Short mmCIF file of C-alpha atoms in Angstrom, two decimals:
data_model
loop_
_atom_site.label_atom_id
_atom_site.label_comp_id
_atom_site.label_asym_id
_atom_site.label_seq_id
_atom_site.Cartn_x
_atom_site.Cartn_y
_atom_site.Cartn_z
CA MET A 1 -20.31 37.10 51.12
CA SER A 2 -23.70 36.28 52.04
CA VAL A 3 -23.55 31.97 53.76
CA ASP A 4 -26.12 31.21 50.84
CA GLY A 5 -23.90 32.03 48.34
CA ALA A 6 -21.35 29.65 49.42
CA ARG A 7 -20.66 26.25 47.72
CA VAL A 8 -18.69 24.44 50.09
CA VAL A 9 -18.80 24.61 54.70
CA THR A 10 -16.35 24.18 56.59
CA CYS A 11 -16.71 22.76 60.18
CA THR A 12 -14.35 23.32 63.05
CA LEU A 13 -15.57 22.37 66.28
CA ASN A 14 -12.45 22.83 68.41
CA PRO A 15 -10.36 25.91 66.62
CA ALA A 16 -7.67 28.09 68.14
CA LEU A 17 -5.81 30.98 68.69
CA ASP A 18 -2.36 29.44 67.07
CA GLN A 19 0.29 31.37 69.04
CA THR A 20 3.34 30.98 66.61
CA VAL A 21 6.79 31.35 69.15
CA VAL A 22 9.69 31.28 66.19
CA LEU A 23 13.09 30.49 68.17
CA ASP A 24 16.19 30.02 66.60
CA ALA A 25 16.75 26.63 68.07
CA LEU A 26 14.64 24.34 70.37
CA VAL A 27 16.91 22.60 73.34
CA PRO A 28 14.73 20.66 75.51
CA GLY A 29 15.47 21.76 79.10
CA ALA A 30 16.80 25.15 78.12
CA VAL A 31 15.76 28.96 78.57
CA HIS A 32 14.90 29.86 75.30
CA ARG A 33 14.56 33.40 73.70
CA ALA A 34 12.13 34.28 71.31
CA ARG A 35 13.00 35.35 67.72
CA SER A 36 9.42 36.64 67.56
CA VAL A 37 6.09 35.61 68.40
CA ARG A 38 2.30 35.40 66.31
CA SER A 39 -0.83 34.78 66.85
CA ASP A 40 -3.67 33.67 64.11
CA ALA A 41 -7.44 32.49 64.95
CA GLY A 42 -7.48 28.91 63.33
CA GLY A 43 -8.39 24.96 63.78
CA LYS A 44 -8.19 23.16 60.82
CA GLY A 45 -11.87 23.84 59.51
CA VAL A 46 -10.91 27.69 59.63
CA ASN A 47 -7.17 27.35 57.86
CA VAL A 48 -9.13 25.70 54.87
CA ALA A 49 -11.52 28.01 55.09
CA ALA A 50 -8.99 30.81 55.04
CA CYS A 51 -6.70 29.38 52.03
CA LEU A 52 -10.16 28.82 50.10
CA ALA A 53 -11.18 32.62 50.66
CA ASP A 54 -7.69 33.75 48.96
CA TRP A 55 -8.35 31.34 45.76
CA GLY A 56 -11.51 32.93 45.73
CA VAL A 57 -14.11 30.05 45.84
CA PRO A 58 -17.04 31.08 48.28
CA VAL A 59 -16.68 29.88 51.57
CA ALA A 60 -18.35 29.51 55.06
CA ALA A 61 -17.08 28.28 57.93
CA THR A 62 -19.40 27.12 61.36
CA GLY A 63 -18.51 26.10 64.53
CA VAL A 64 -18.16 26.24 68.04
CA LEU A 65 -16.12 29.42 69.44
CA GLY A 66 -15.59 30.46 72.28
CA GLN A 67 -17.25 34.64 72.69
CA ASP A 68 -14.80 35.97 74.97
CA ASN A 69 -12.21 35.87 72.57
CA ALA A 70 -14.00 35.58 68.79
CA ALA A 71 -12.74 39.27 67.65
CA PRO A 72 -9.12 37.29 66.12
CA PHE A 73 -12.13 35.25 64.05
CA GLN A 74 -14.34 37.47 63.61
CA ALA A 75 -11.47 39.76 62.15
CA LEU A 76 -10.06 36.83 59.67
CA MET A 77 -13.40 36.11 58.34
CA GLU A 78 -14.42 39.89 57.75
CA ALA A 79 -11.44 40.03 56.17
CA LYS A 80 -11.51 37.13 53.73
CA GLY A 81 -15.03 37.51 52.87
CA ILE A 82 -15.03 33.77 55.25
CA ALA A 83 -19.04 33.79 56.08
CA ASP A 84 -19.77 33.55 59.31
CA ALA A 85 -22.35 31.20 60.50
CA PHE A 86 -20.20 29.99 64.28
CA ALA A 87 -22.20 28.97 67.04
CA TRP A 88 -20.77 31.33 70.08
CA ILE A 89 -20.80 30.51 73.97
CA PRO A 90 -19.51 31.54 77.05
CA GLY A 91 -15.73 30.88 77.47
CA GLU A 92 -13.07 31.32 75.74
CA THR A 93 -11.42 29.59 72.20
CA ARG A 94 -8.33 27.42 73.31
CA THR A 95 -4.97 28.22 72.58
CA ASN A 96 -2.71 26.47 70.89
CA LEU A 97 1.30 26.73 70.87
CA LYS A 98 3.00 26.19 67.94
CA LEU A 99 7.56 26.25 69.45
CA LEU A 100 8.92 26.69 65.10
CA ASP A 101 12.93 25.58 65.67
CA ALA A 102 13.97 27.89 63.05
CA GLN A 103 17.18 26.37 62.59
CA SER A 104 15.36 22.81 61.97
CA GLY A 105 12.39 23.79 60.30
CA ASP A 106 10.58 21.35 62.66
CA THR A 107 7.35 22.75 64.53
CA THR A 108 6.43 21.26 67.91
CA ASP A 109 2.56 21.66 68.77
CA ILE A 110 1.55 22.27 72.64
CA ASN A 111 -2.85 22.02 71.73
CA LEU A 112 -4.13 23.01 75.16
CA PRO A 113 -7.73 21.71 76.11
CA GLY A 114 -10.67 22.66 74.21
CA LEU A 115 -14.28 24.60 75.55
CA ALA A 116 -16.54 22.61 76.60
CA VAL A 117 -19.08 21.75 73.91
CA THR A 118 -23.05 22.27 74.98
CA ALA A 119 -25.77 19.93 73.25
CA ASP A 120 -27.26 23.34 72.86
CA ALA A 121 -24.13 24.45 70.34
CA LEU A 122 -24.02 21.49 68.07
CA VAL A 123 -27.68 21.37 67.67
CA THR A 124 -27.09 24.97 66.33
CA VAL A 125 -24.16 23.39 64.29
CA ARG A 126 -26.12 20.82 62.91
CA ALA A 127 -29.17 23.44 62.13
CA VAL A 128 -26.50 25.04 59.97
CA LEU A 129 -25.77 22.46 58.24
CA ARG A 130 -28.51 21.20 57.25
CA SER A 131 -29.82 24.78 55.92
CA ARG A 132 -26.01 25.36 54.10
CA ALA A 133 -24.83 22.41 52.89
CA THR A 134 -27.55 20.83 50.26
CA GLU A 135 -27.17 19.10 47.64
CA GLY A 136 -23.26 19.47 45.47
CA THR A 137 -22.26 21.25 48.39
CA LEU A 138 -18.88 20.50 49.58
CA ALA A 139 -18.88 19.75 53.33
CA VAL A 140 -14.90 19.63 55.43
CA LEU A 141 -15.47 18.60 58.92
CA ALA A 142 -11.71 18.69 60.56
CA GLY A 143 -9.82 18.36 63.78
CA SER A 144 -10.33 17.06 67.07
CA LEU A 145 -13.17 17.47 69.42
CA PRO A 146 -13.38 19.00 72.06
CA GLY A 147 -14.00 17.37 75.15
CA GLY A 148 -17.81 16.12 75.77
CA LEU A 149 -18.66 15.21 72.28
CA PRO A 150 -18.36 11.01 71.33
CA ALA A 151 -15.87 9.88 69.62
CA GLY A 152 -19.19 8.67 66.57
CA THR A 153 -19.93 13.24 66.14
CA TYR A 154 -17.85 12.79 63.11
CA ALA A 155 -19.63 10.08 61.93
CA ASP A 156 -23.47 11.90 62.55
CA LEU A 157 -22.85 14.38 60.98
CA THR A 158 -21.67 13.05 57.52
CA ALA A 159 -24.40 10.45 57.82
CA ALA A 160 -26.45 13.06 57.76
CA LEU A 161 -24.80 15.12 55.36
CA VAL A 162 -24.48 12.63 52.89
CA ALA A 163 -28.27 11.60 53.21
CA ARG A 164 -29.04 14.93 51.36
CA GLY A 165 -26.12 14.78 48.36
CA VAL A 166 -23.33 16.51 50.01
CA ARG A 167 -19.82 15.52 49.45
CA VAL A 168 -17.49 15.36 52.20
CA ILE A 169 -14.64 15.65 52.94
CA LEU A 170 -12.80 14.32 56.38
CA ASP A 171 -9.53 15.83 58.05
CA ALA A 172 -9.86 13.45 61.75
CA SER A 173 -7.23 11.46 63.58
CA GLY A 174 -8.07 8.57 65.93
CA PRO A 175 -11.24 7.08 67.33
CA ALA A 176 -13.18 9.85 65.01
CA LEU A 177 -12.00 8.42 61.99
CA ALA A 178 -12.53 5.28 63.08
CA ALA A 179 -15.93 5.96 64.50
CA ALA A 180 -16.08 7.65 60.69
CA LEU A 181 -14.76 4.58 58.61
CA ALA A 182 -17.04 2.50 60.37
CA ALA A 183 -19.47 3.24 59.47
CA PRO A 184 -22.02 1.87 56.87
CA THR A 185 -21.07 2.72 53.20
CA ASP A 186 -23.79 5.06 52.23
CA ALA A 187 -22.81 6.97 55.17
CA LEU A 188 -19.31 7.36 54.33
CA PRO A 189 -17.51 10.20 53.35
CA PHE A 190 -16.41 10.79 49.66
CA ALA A 191 -12.76 11.67 51.17
CA ILE A 192 -10.18 11.40 53.53
CA LYS A 193 -7.03 12.39 53.96
CA PRO A 194 -5.39 11.58 56.61
CA ASN A 195 -1.03 11.79 57.03
CA ARG A 196 0.81 8.03 57.29
CA HIS A 197 0.93 8.10 61.05
CA GLU A 198 -2.71 8.52 61.12
CA LEU A 199 -3.52 6.40 58.10
CA GLU A 200 -1.06 3.64 60.16
CA GLU A 201 -2.78 4.47 63.48
CA TRP A 202 -5.99 3.26 61.24
CA ALA A 203 -4.61 0.20 60.04
CA GLY A 204 -2.58 -1.43 63.10
CA ARG A 205 0.06 -1.31 61.16
CA SER A 206 3.71 0.50 60.15
CA LEU A 207 3.49 1.29 56.01
CA PRO A 208 7.69 2.14 55.86
CA THR A 209 7.47 2.44 52.21
CA LEU A 210 5.19 3.89 49.46
CA ALA A 211 3.72 0.60 48.10
CA ASP A 212 2.74 -0.09 52.25
CA VAL A 213 1.00 3.75 52.12
CA ALA A 214 -0.67 3.20 48.68
CA ALA A 215 -2.16 -0.79 50.09
CA ALA A 216 -3.82 1.08 52.71
CA ALA A 217 -5.21 3.29 50.69
CA HIS A 218 -6.65 1.39 48.53
CA ASP A 219 -8.24 -0.79 51.36
CA LEU A 220 -9.88 2.59 52.12
CA ARG A 221 -11.35 3.33 48.31
CA VAL A 222 -12.56 -0.62 48.72
CA ARG A 223 -14.42 0.51 51.82
CA GLY A 224 -16.33 2.61 50.11
CA ILE A 225 -14.73 6.13 50.12
CA PRO A 226 -14.46 7.38 47.09
CA LEU A 227 -10.92 9.33 47.24
CA VAL A 228 -8.09 8.91 49.29
CA VAL A 229 -5.55 11.19 49.92
CA VAL A 230 -2.85 10.40 51.54
CA SER A 231 -0.45 13.13 52.86
CA LEU A 232 3.45 12.41 53.31
CA GLY A 233 5.04 15.73 54.18
CA ALA A 234 8.47 16.54 51.68
CA GLU A 235 7.72 13.47 49.87
CA GLY A 236 4.40 15.26 48.60
CA ALA A 237 1.08 13.54 49.05
CA LEU A 238 -1.40 10.13 47.37
CA PHE A 239 -4.23 10.77 45.76
CA VAL A 240 -6.25 7.14 45.18
CA THR A 241 -9.56 6.83 43.56
CA GLU A 242 -11.03 3.39 41.72
CA ALA A 243 -9.38 3.88 38.85
CA GLU A 244 -6.01 6.50 39.59
CA THR A 245 -3.29 5.79 42.05
CA LEU A 246 -1.18 8.68 41.76
CA HIS A 247 1.50 10.13 43.54
CA ALA A 248 2.23 14.16 44.15
CA LEU A 249 5.74 15.45 44.64
CA PRO A 250 6.21 19.01 45.40
CA PRO A 251 9.33 21.28 44.62
CA PRO A 252 11.55 22.36 46.46
CA THR A 253 9.95 25.23 48.82
CA THR A 254 10.95 27.79 50.61
CA ILE A 255 9.51 27.33 54.23
CA ALA A 256 8.41 30.31 56.12
CA SER A 257 6.37 28.16 58.66
CA THR A 258 4.69 25.34 58.53
CA VAL A 259 2.28 25.82 60.59
CA GLY A 260 -1.47 25.05 58.71
CA ALA A 261 0.34 23.09 55.62
CA GLY A 262 -2.45 20.17 55.87
CA ASP A 263 -4.78 22.17 56.29
CA ALA A 264 -3.60 24.22 52.63
CA LEU A 265 -3.81 21.11 51.02
CA VAL A 266 -7.28 20.10 52.23
CA ALA A 267 -8.09 24.09 50.70
CA GLY A 268 -6.53 22.74 47.17
CA LEU A 269 -8.59 19.24 46.96
CA VAL A 270 -11.42 21.22 48.22
CA ALA A 271 -10.95 23.81 45.40
CA GLY A 272 -9.67 21.82 42.37
CA LEU A 273 -13.00 19.37 42.93
CA HIS A 274 -15.14 22.59 42.92
CA ALA A 275 -13.56 23.63 39.68
CA GLU A 276 -14.77 19.91 38.88
CA LEU A 277 -10.43 18.94 37.85
CA PRO A 278 -9.02 15.93 37.03
CA LEU A 279 -7.61 14.07 39.48
CA ALA A 280 -3.75 15.21 38.09
CA ASP A 281 -4.87 18.29 37.94
CA THR A 282 -6.54 18.61 41.70
CA ALA A 283 -3.05 16.92 42.98
CA ARG A 284 -0.87 19.46 41.47
CA LEU A 285 -3.35 21.91 43.02
CA ALA A 286 -3.37 20.58 46.68
CA LEU A 287 0.50 20.53 46.77
CA ALA A 288 0.70 24.20 45.33
CA PHE A 289 -1.49 25.35 47.89
CA ALA A 290 0.58 23.19 50.52
CA ALA A 291 3.92 24.74 49.17
CA GLY A 292 2.55 27.92 48.41
CA LYS A 293 1.31 28.24 52.60
CA LEU A 294 4.05 26.84 53.18
CA GLY A 295 6.30 30.68 52.04
CA GLN A 296 3.33 31.94 53.88
CA ALA A 297 2.94 33.00 57.84
CA GLY A 298 -0.88 32.15 59.16
CA ALA A 299 -2.95 30.42 57.20
CA ASN A 300 -2.59 32.05 53.70
CA LEU A 301 -2.08 31.78 50.50
CA PRO A 302 0.87 33.77 48.37
CA PRO A 303 -0.82 35.53 44.90
CA ARG A 304 -3.23 32.95 42.71
CA GLU A 305 -0.81 33.51 39.56
CA THR A 306 2.06 32.62 41.88
CA VAL A 307 0.23 29.18 42.94
CA ARG A 308 -0.48 28.42 39.35
CA ALA A 309 3.20 28.63 39.00
CA ILE A 310 3.94 26.24 41.65
CA ALA A 311 1.43 24.11 40.72
CA ALA A 312 2.98 23.53 36.83
CA THR A 313 6.58 22.55 38.89
CA VAL A 314 4.47 19.55 40.68
CA ARG A 315 5.34 16.39 39.59
CA VAL A 316 2.29 13.75 39.35
CA GLU A 317 3.61 9.93 38.52
CA ARG A 318 0.95 7.25 38.07
CA LEU A 319 1.52 4.57 40.74
CA ALA A 320 0.33 0.76 39.71
CA GLY A 321 -2.80 -0.29 41.01
#
C-alpha cells in the first residue's frame, strides 16, 4: 500500500513499545510472578492505524520513532499494510509498562519518558502531513507530546491541516488538549475524543452524571467543534453533534486486554466517518471496534464479520439536546 493511496493519516509524536505483563492479581508492595508478557508496537495513533488497517481502510502513519528499536514498528506496519511515513531519529522509542490484573481486569499503566524530539524531526512530520493530508483526508492526531515540544503543538498542526480542508480528529489530554481547544473557531479540530476524566479536566468541574457529561460536551460543540465523542468505559460513549446527542452502550464483552480499547474506539469513529455513515451507525461501529478489541491482545480487531455482529448488538439511545 502506498502512502499516496491513504485517505486517513495518523500522527503519533510519542509512540511506545507497550509491554503488557499479566498478573494473577496486582498487590502493591508484593512480589509478583507474571503469567505472561508480550510486547506490541504502540502509541495511540499507531493503535488507531492498526485497527483501521484490520478493517480495510487505507491508512498512513507518521510521527517520530527511535531508530535503535524501530523493528517492531516496521514489522507491524508491514504486516498490516500501513504506509510508513515516520521520521526516524537517533535513540530508542520509549517502553510503556501495562500491568494487567487478571482477577479484576484492570490495567495499571506506567508510561516512561519518551524521546526528545528534535526540531528537524517535527519539520519532517509537518512536511509529511502537508503533502499527504490533502483536502478530504481524515487526520488523527493522538497521544501525549514528548519532552521538548510545546503544549501548542497539536493546535499548530490542527490549524495548518484545517486550512487545507482536512478533517482533524484529536485524541489528546491536559495542556495539549486545552491549547487545541483554545484555538480560533476556524482552527478547531473536526472531532475530539476525551474520556470523562479528560473532559472534567477541561471543564474544571466534576461530571458525575451522564447529563453532566452531555452538558460539557455541548459546551465544546457550541465552541465550534462539530463532533464531540466522550468515552465512558463500561458505560459506553456519548456522541454529540449540533443535530443529535446519542448514548451508545456496549454489549457484554469478554476482556482479554484493555490496552488500546480507547484507540480502537477512535479507529471505529474514523472508519464510520470514512464511510460517511449516519451518526448512530458510526457510534455502533466505534463501540464494536472497542468491544472487539477487548477480546484481542494488542491493537488488533477480530474478523470483519465478528465486528459487524457486535455492532448489531450495540444499543444507541437518543438524549435530549
